[in-house]
Short mmCIF file of C-alpha atoms in Angstrom, two decimals:
data_model
loop_
_atom_site.label_atom_id
_atom_site.label_comp_id
_atom_site.label_asym_id
_atom_site.label_seq_id
_atom_site.Cartn_x
_atom_site.Cartn_y
_atom_site.Cartn_z
CA MET A 1 2.43 14.48 -6.26
CA SER A 2 2.81 15.93 -2.79
CA ALA A 3 6.23 16.58 -1.30
CA SER A 4 5.06 15.22 2.06
CA ILE A 5 6.53 11.75 2.52
CA ILE A 6 5.16 9.34 5.12
CA ARG A 7 7.30 6.48 6.33
CA PHE A 8 6.16 3.09 7.60
CA ASP A 9 8.40 0.19 8.56
CA TYR A 10 8.16 -3.28 7.04
CA GLN A 11 10.37 -5.83 8.78
CA GLY A 12 12.57 -3.03 10.10
CA GLN A 13 13.01 -1.38 6.68
CA PRO A 14 11.42 1.89 5.54
CA VAL A 15 8.49 1.91 3.13
CA ARG A 16 7.59 5.39 2.05
CA PHE A 17 4.33 6.80 0.73
CA ASN A 18 3.46 10.37 -0.09
CA ALA A 19 0.43 12.02 1.51
CA GLU A 20 -1.83 10.79 -1.31
CA GLY A 21 -0.73 7.17 -0.76
CA TRP A 22 1.69 6.86 -3.72
CA LEU A 23 4.26 4.12 -3.03
CA HIS A 24 8.01 4.75 -3.38
CA ALA A 25 8.50 1.71 -5.65
CA THR A 26 12.23 2.13 -6.28
CA GLU A 27 13.11 1.94 -2.61
CA ILE A 28 10.97 -1.08 -1.78
CA ALA A 29 11.81 -3.06 -4.93
CA ALA A 30 15.53 -2.79 -4.18
CA ARG A 31 15.04 -4.77 -0.96
CA PHE A 32 13.61 -7.63 -3.01
CA GLY A 33 16.47 -7.43 -5.55
CA ARG A 34 14.25 -5.94 -8.23
CA GLU A 35 13.54 -2.67 -10.03
CA PRO A 36 10.10 -1.19 -10.74
CA SER A 37 10.93 -1.04 -14.45
CA MET A 38 11.05 -4.87 -14.47
CA TRP A 39 7.38 -4.95 -13.46
CA LEU A 40 6.38 -2.01 -15.65
CA ARG A 41 7.79 -3.69 -18.79
CA GLN A 42 5.47 -6.70 -18.52
CA PRO A 43 2.54 -6.75 -20.97
CA ASP A 44 0.13 -7.89 -18.21
CA THR A 45 1.21 -4.97 -16.03
CA VAL A 46 0.73 -2.46 -18.85
CA GLY A 47 -2.69 -3.98 -19.59
CA TYR A 48 -3.63 -3.64 -15.93
CA LEU A 49 -2.41 -0.03 -15.86
CA ALA A 50 -4.51 0.79 -18.94
CA ALA A 51 -7.62 -0.85 -17.44
CA LEU A 52 -7.13 0.93 -14.12
CA ALA A 53 -6.59 4.28 -15.86
CA ARG A 54 -9.88 3.78 -17.74
CA ALA A 55 -11.68 2.81 -14.52
CA LEU A 56 -10.32 5.88 -12.72
CA GLY A 57 -11.18 8.18 -15.62
CA VAL A 58 -7.57 9.16 -16.27
CA GLU A 59 -7.31 10.97 -19.60
CA ILE A 60 -4.90 9.30 -22.01
CA LYS A 61 -4.01 10.56 -25.48
CA SER A 62 -5.75 8.66 -28.29
CA SER A 63 -2.40 7.67 -29.83
CA ILE A 64 -1.36 6.07 -26.53
CA LEU A 65 -4.75 4.32 -26.25
CA GLU A 66 -4.22 2.84 -29.70
CA GLU A 67 -0.77 1.57 -28.71
CA LEU A 68 -2.15 0.16 -25.45
CA SER A 69 -4.79 -1.80 -27.36
CA LYS A 70 -2.03 -3.63 -29.25
CA ILE A 71 0.29 -4.60 -26.38
CA ASN A 72 -0.64 -8.29 -26.50
CA ASP A 73 0.63 -8.44 -30.10
CA LEU A 74 4.13 -7.32 -29.07
CA ASP A 75 7.14 -9.61 -28.61
CA SER A 76 8.03 -8.71 -25.02
CA SER A 77 11.45 -10.39 -25.30
CA LYS A 78 12.73 -7.58 -27.54
CA ALA A 79 14.49 -4.62 -25.93
CA SER A 80 12.59 -2.17 -28.14
CA THR A 81 9.27 -3.67 -27.00
CA GLN A 82 10.30 -3.47 -23.35
CA ALA A 83 11.20 0.20 -23.81
CA LYS A 84 7.82 0.79 -25.45
CA LEU A 85 6.00 -1.01 -22.61
CA LEU A 86 7.83 1.13 -20.05
CA ARG A 87 6.92 4.30 -21.96
CA LEU A 88 3.27 3.20 -22.14
CA SER A 89 3.24 2.43 -18.41
CA LYS A 90 4.31 5.98 -17.64
CA ALA A 91 1.82 7.41 -20.16
CA THR A 92 -1.11 6.11 -18.09
CA GLY A 93 -0.48 8.77 -15.43
CA LEU A 94 -0.38 6.10 -12.72
CA VAL A 95 3.43 5.96 -12.60
CA LYS A 96 5.58 8.97 -11.78
CA THR A 97 9.33 9.33 -11.73
CA LYS A 98 11.39 11.91 -9.93
CA ALA A 99 15.08 12.60 -10.50
CA GLY A 100 17.37 12.17 -7.54
CA ALA A 101 18.49 9.60 -5.03
CA PRO A 102 15.86 7.31 -3.47
CA GLU A 103 16.78 8.66 -0.03
CA THR A 104 15.59 12.12 -1.07
CA GLY A 105 12.42 10.93 -2.80
CA GLY A 106 13.92 10.28 -6.22
CA GLY A 107 12.82 7.23 -8.17
CA THR A 108 9.58 5.64 -9.31
CA TRP A 109 6.32 6.28 -7.47
CA LEU A 110 3.16 4.23 -8.05
CA HIS A 111 -0.47 5.28 -7.68
CA PRO A 112 -2.07 3.89 -4.47
CA LYS A 113 -4.29 1.57 -6.50
CA LEU A 114 -1.14 -0.06 -7.93
CA ALA A 115 0.64 -0.59 -4.65
CA VAL A 116 -0.88 -3.98 -3.86
CA ALA A 117 -0.53 -5.30 -7.43
CA PHE A 118 3.13 -4.25 -7.37
CA ALA A 119 3.59 -5.69 -3.89
CA ARG A 120 2.16 -9.05 -5.06
CA TRP A 121 4.87 -9.16 -7.70
CA LEU A 122 7.46 -8.63 -4.96
CA SER A 123 6.10 -10.83 -2.14
CA GLN A 124 2.74 -12.12 -0.88
CA ASP A 125 3.51 -11.13 2.71
CA PHE A 126 4.48 -7.64 1.62
CA ALA A 127 1.29 -7.41 -0.46
CA VAL A 128 -0.87 -8.07 2.62
CA TRP A 129 1.14 -5.60 4.70
CA CYS A 130 0.91 -2.97 1.97
CA ASP A 131 -2.82 -3.43 1.53
CA LEU A 132 -3.42 -2.85 5.24
CA HIS A 133 -1.22 0.24 5.39
CA ILE A 134 -2.58 1.84 2.21
CA ASP A 135 -6.09 1.40 3.57
CA ASP A 136 -5.09 2.92 6.94
CA LEU A 137 -3.27 5.81 5.26
CA LEU A 138 -6.12 6.69 2.92
CA HIS A 139 -8.81 6.38 5.59
CA GLY A 140 -6.78 7.98 8.39
CA THR A 141 -7.40 5.07 10.76
CA GLN A 142 -3.80 4.66 11.86
CA THR A 143 -0.99 7.17 12.01
CA PRO A 144 2.23 6.14 10.28
CA THR A 145 4.28 6.50 13.46
CA LYS A 146 2.04 4.19 15.47
CA SER A 147 3.37 0.65 15.36
CA ALA A 148 1.14 -2.40 15.39
CA MET A 149 2.25 -3.13 18.94
CA GLN A 150 1.42 0.43 20.03
CA ALA A 151 -2.05 0.10 18.50
CA LEU A 152 -2.54 -3.24 20.28
CA ASP A 153 -1.32 -1.81 23.60
CA GLU A 154 -3.63 1.20 23.26
CA ALA A 155 -6.66 -0.97 22.42
CA ILE A 156 -5.99 -3.25 25.41
CA ALA A 157 -5.39 -0.28 27.74
CA ALA A 158 -8.66 1.38 26.66
CA MET A 159 -10.55 -1.85 27.20
CA GLU A 160 -8.99 -2.45 30.63
CA ALA A 161 -9.63 1.17 31.73
CA ASP A 162 -13.34 0.96 30.86
CA LYS A 163 -13.55 -2.48 32.46
CA ALA A 164 -12.08 -1.14 35.72
CA ILE A 165 -14.56 1.75 35.78
CA ALA A 166 -17.39 -0.66 35.03
CA SER A 167 -16.60 -2.77 38.06
CA ARG A 168 -16.93 0.34 40.32
CA CYS A 169 -20.08 1.92 39.04
CA GLY A 170 -23.49 0.74 37.80
CA MET A 171 -23.76 3.39 35.08
CA ALA A 172 -20.30 2.56 33.92
CA LEU A 173 -21.33 -1.09 33.83
CA ALA A 174 -24.13 -0.19 31.42
CA ARG A 175 -21.66 1.83 29.32
CA TRP A 176 -19.21 -1.09 29.43
CA LYS A 177 -21.89 -3.44 28.13
CA LYS A 178 -22.47 -1.09 25.20
CA SER A 179 -18.78 -0.54 24.42
CA ARG A 180 -17.52 -4.07 25.18
CA LYS A 181 -18.02 -5.39 21.63
CA GLN A 182 -16.24 -2.36 20.13
CA HIS A 183 -13.28 -2.86 22.45
CA ILE A 184 -13.07 -6.57 21.72
CA LYS A 185 -13.24 -5.88 17.98
CA ALA A 186 -10.50 -3.22 18.26
CA VAL A 187 -8.27 -5.62 20.22
CA GLU A 188 -8.91 -8.45 17.75
CA THR A 189 -8.20 -6.19 14.77
CA ALA A 190 -5.01 -4.83 16.34
CA THR A 191 -3.95 -8.39 17.26
CA ARG A 192 -4.43 -9.62 13.67
CA ARG A 193 -2.47 -6.67 12.28
CA ALA A 194 0.31 -7.15 14.83
CA GLN A 195 0.50 -10.83 13.89
CA LEU A 196 0.68 -9.99 10.17
CA LEU A 197 3.18 -7.20 10.57
CA LEU A 198 5.38 -8.86 13.16
CA GLY A 199 5.08 -12.40 11.83
CA PHE A 200 3.79 -14.16 14.98
#
């Protein structure tokens, strides 16, 4: 896990990812009055982690695989079972913990492919927000410091600048006709994201 931590804001609160897209689950769960271990101790979560680990080709010890195959037979109301489920969650390699305070990067970190599933457990609105930002982070389409409003302002400014040039010059008009759809799409995309992120 990289030491580089990237911060986004969700409703004025920090949401941190590392450079590979791992979500700082401890920090975000606290804002919803929860702890990541609550989610990681659920049999459905552990089953999902095991399936995702298989799909991603993560190597898991055969003894752990055997235990994972029997999770549905466990009584999840028992403390010993919950401890076992938590241990199995971490054994998938998709959950990492780091000692220290959350402010300094300590806590539970989740693989990028788990971020949306975890976010759904916390809040549907946060799940949508998280999905958009994970995608942007992994594909490099939006920098973490650029807000949704900045992206919208930039898309509108680029469109208006090309439109102004187009009105003055025939060649620019031809270029405007070619780029018009791209600008409109960029403005529409930025508008939808701004609406999702800012709640309007």
